[in-house]
């Protein structure tokens, strides 16, 4: 894969996280879209400076933070404006939240692999678009209540596994 192809892969992979991060600072989805586009332009301009041996998301979030702060400065004449210290605090908290989210996502992936094949398949089918408990129950020849109970037990087991995994990683 070429350097630019790798960069496109990386930037594409983090779009949702960048948008959520920007939205936490600007609080307006339309404006967050605009700030994200501006961030993407700056990232592309700075792509040669990216060190591929380091994580991409924190690097990209730094540019997103700068773009969001620039947007906030431009909007200072509006009634509700955050000072730079508050904006920085919000950005720092969003970065910390992103690390926690990533830890939970990795723990979920690990815990899903620990489920049996039938349980994994059931969870995957349940969360497909347009899937419903009633349709899955009918296809499986069980009642909706029985299927709901089974899904609840699987989700509970996943939650316990995720909590245990994160706790173990915190102490290692």
XYZ file of C-alpha atoms in Angstrom:
172
model
C 0.000 0.000 0.000
C 1.425 3.404 -0.911
C 1.968 6.102 1.680
C -0.955 8.149 0.408
C -3.209 5.080 0.312
C -2.257 4.287 3.916
C -2.975 7.889 4.890
C -6.398 7.763 3.199
C -7.135 4.524 5.056
C -6.155 6.092 8.364
C -8.106 9.323 7.847
C -11.178 7.420 6.676
C -11.054 5.107 9.690
C -11.188 7.987 12.210
C -13.880 10.198 10.660
C -16.573 9.297 13.204
C -14.262 9.840 16.153
C -13.059 13.174 14.775
C -16.623 14.318 14.132
C -17.707 13.346 17.659
C -14.659 15.108 19.103
C -15.357 18.283 17.109
C -19.058 18.143 17.973
C -18.156 18.022 21.670
C -16.492 21.393 21.196
C -18.751 23.244 18.746
C -22.129 21.729 19.763
C -23.693 22.140 16.327
C -23.777 19.196 13.918
C -23.741 21.316 10.762
C -20.860 23.424 12.018
C -19.058 20.260 13.174
C -19.346 18.937 9.612
C -17.708 22.115 8.319
C -14.943 21.985 10.934
C -14.348 18.315 10.100
C -13.960 19.165 6.418
C -11.498 21.912 7.272
C -9.652 19.479 9.547
C -9.462 16.921 6.736
C -7.971 19.540 4.411
C -5.327 20.461 6.981
C -4.575 16.784 7.676
C -4.093 16.156 3.975
C -1.797 19.182 3.706
C 0.213 17.882 6.687
C 0.178 14.216 5.611
C 3.898 14.220 4.839
C 4.586 15.173 8.468
C 2.742 12.168 9.911
C 4.983 9.575 11.575
C 3.412 6.217 10.677
C 5.063 4.572 13.691
C 2.802 6.615 16.000
C -0.984 6.354 16.495
C -2.917 8.321 13.897
C -5.976 9.349 15.937
C -4.230 11.478 18.592
C -2.271 13.250 15.850
C -5.441 13.939 13.857
C -7.351 15.032 16.980
C -4.741 17.716 17.638
C -5.535 19.292 14.269
C -9.268 18.870 14.902
C -8.846 20.670 18.224
C -7.007 23.553 16.563
C -9.656 23.841 13.858
C -12.478 23.763 16.418
C -10.741 26.414 18.529
C -10.332 28.576 15.410
C -14.036 28.109 14.680
C -14.906 29.119 18.266
C -12.755 32.256 17.985
C -14.559 33.220 14.766
C -17.911 32.809 16.502
C -17.039 34.866 19.617
C -19.589 37.520 18.752
C -22.382 34.984 19.338
C -24.119 35.005 22.716
C -22.798 31.684 24.048
C -19.040 31.546 23.707
C -16.517 29.430 25.568
C -13.221 30.894 26.630
C -10.022 29.165 25.518
C -9.498 27.437 28.875
C -12.935 25.819 28.801
C -12.533 24.800 25.161
C -9.154 23.223 26.001
C -10.684 21.411 28.982
C -13.490 20.045 26.779
C -10.961 18.932 24.176
C -8.778 17.222 26.796
C -11.797 15.404 28.217
C -12.849 14.286 24.745
C -9.358 12.837 24.161
C -9.558 10.982 27.484
C -13.061 9.741 26.601
C -11.740 8.526 23.249
C -9.071 6.438 24.996
C -11.714 4.933 27.301
C -13.996 4.267 24.315
C -11.146 2.573 22.457
C -10.395 0.392 25.506
C -14.070 -0.629 25.729
C -14.224 -1.318 21.985
C -11.109 -3.515 22.151
C -12.475 -5.334 25.199
C -15.781 -5.910 23.391
C -13.989 -7.377 20.369
C -12.025 -9.695 22.648
C -15.107 -10.706 24.629
C -17.141 -11.377 21.480
C -14.455 -13.874 20.449
C -14.919 -15.671 23.771
C -18.601 -16.310 23.042
C -19.643 -19.532 21.412
C -20.275 -19.441 17.652
C -24.066 -19.599 18.101
C -24.048 -16.722 20.575
C -21.816 -14.585 18.323
C -24.059 -15.304 15.341
C -27.192 -14.402 17.312
C -25.702 -11.104 18.486
C -24.522 -10.273 14.955
C -27.950 -11.039 13.462
C -29.757 -9.051 16.163
C -27.796 -5.886 15.418
C -28.107 -6.041 11.640
C -30.108 -3.167 10.144
C -33.852 -3.850 10.156
C -33.430 -6.881 12.463
C -36.074 -7.466 15.104
C -36.438 -9.875 17.985
C -39.817 -11.024 16.657
C -38.431 -11.876 13.212
C -35.392 -13.652 14.666
C -37.571 -15.598 17.088
C -39.911 -16.692 14.309
C -36.969 -17.756 12.131
C -35.455 -19.695 15.039
C -38.727 -21.344 16.089
C -38.736 -19.812 19.590
C -40.863 -17.223 21.340
C -39.818 -13.593 21.309
C -39.589 -13.691 25.116
C -37.268 -16.702 25.069
C -35.040 -15.018 22.507
C -35.056 -11.729 24.435
C -34.032 -13.589 27.601
C -31.210 -15.313 25.739
C -29.989 -12.011 24.273
C -30.142 -10.393 27.721
C -27.981 -13.172 29.201
C -25.449 -12.846 26.373
C -25.283 -9.046 26.743
C -24.869 -9.416 30.504
C -22.016 -11.892 29.999
C -20.405 -9.470 27.527
C -20.732 -6.584 29.975
C -19.102 -8.593 32.773
C -16.315 -9.707 30.431
C -15.692 -6.130 29.252
C -15.553 -4.824 32.823
C -13.219 -7.627 33.871
C -10.967 -7.102 30.829
C -10.675 -3.357 31.415
C -9.990 -3.886 35.119
C -7.273 -6.453 34.317
C -5.649 -4.064 31.811
C -5.705 -1.254 34.387
C -3.697 -3.376 36.806
C -1.213 -4.762 34.292
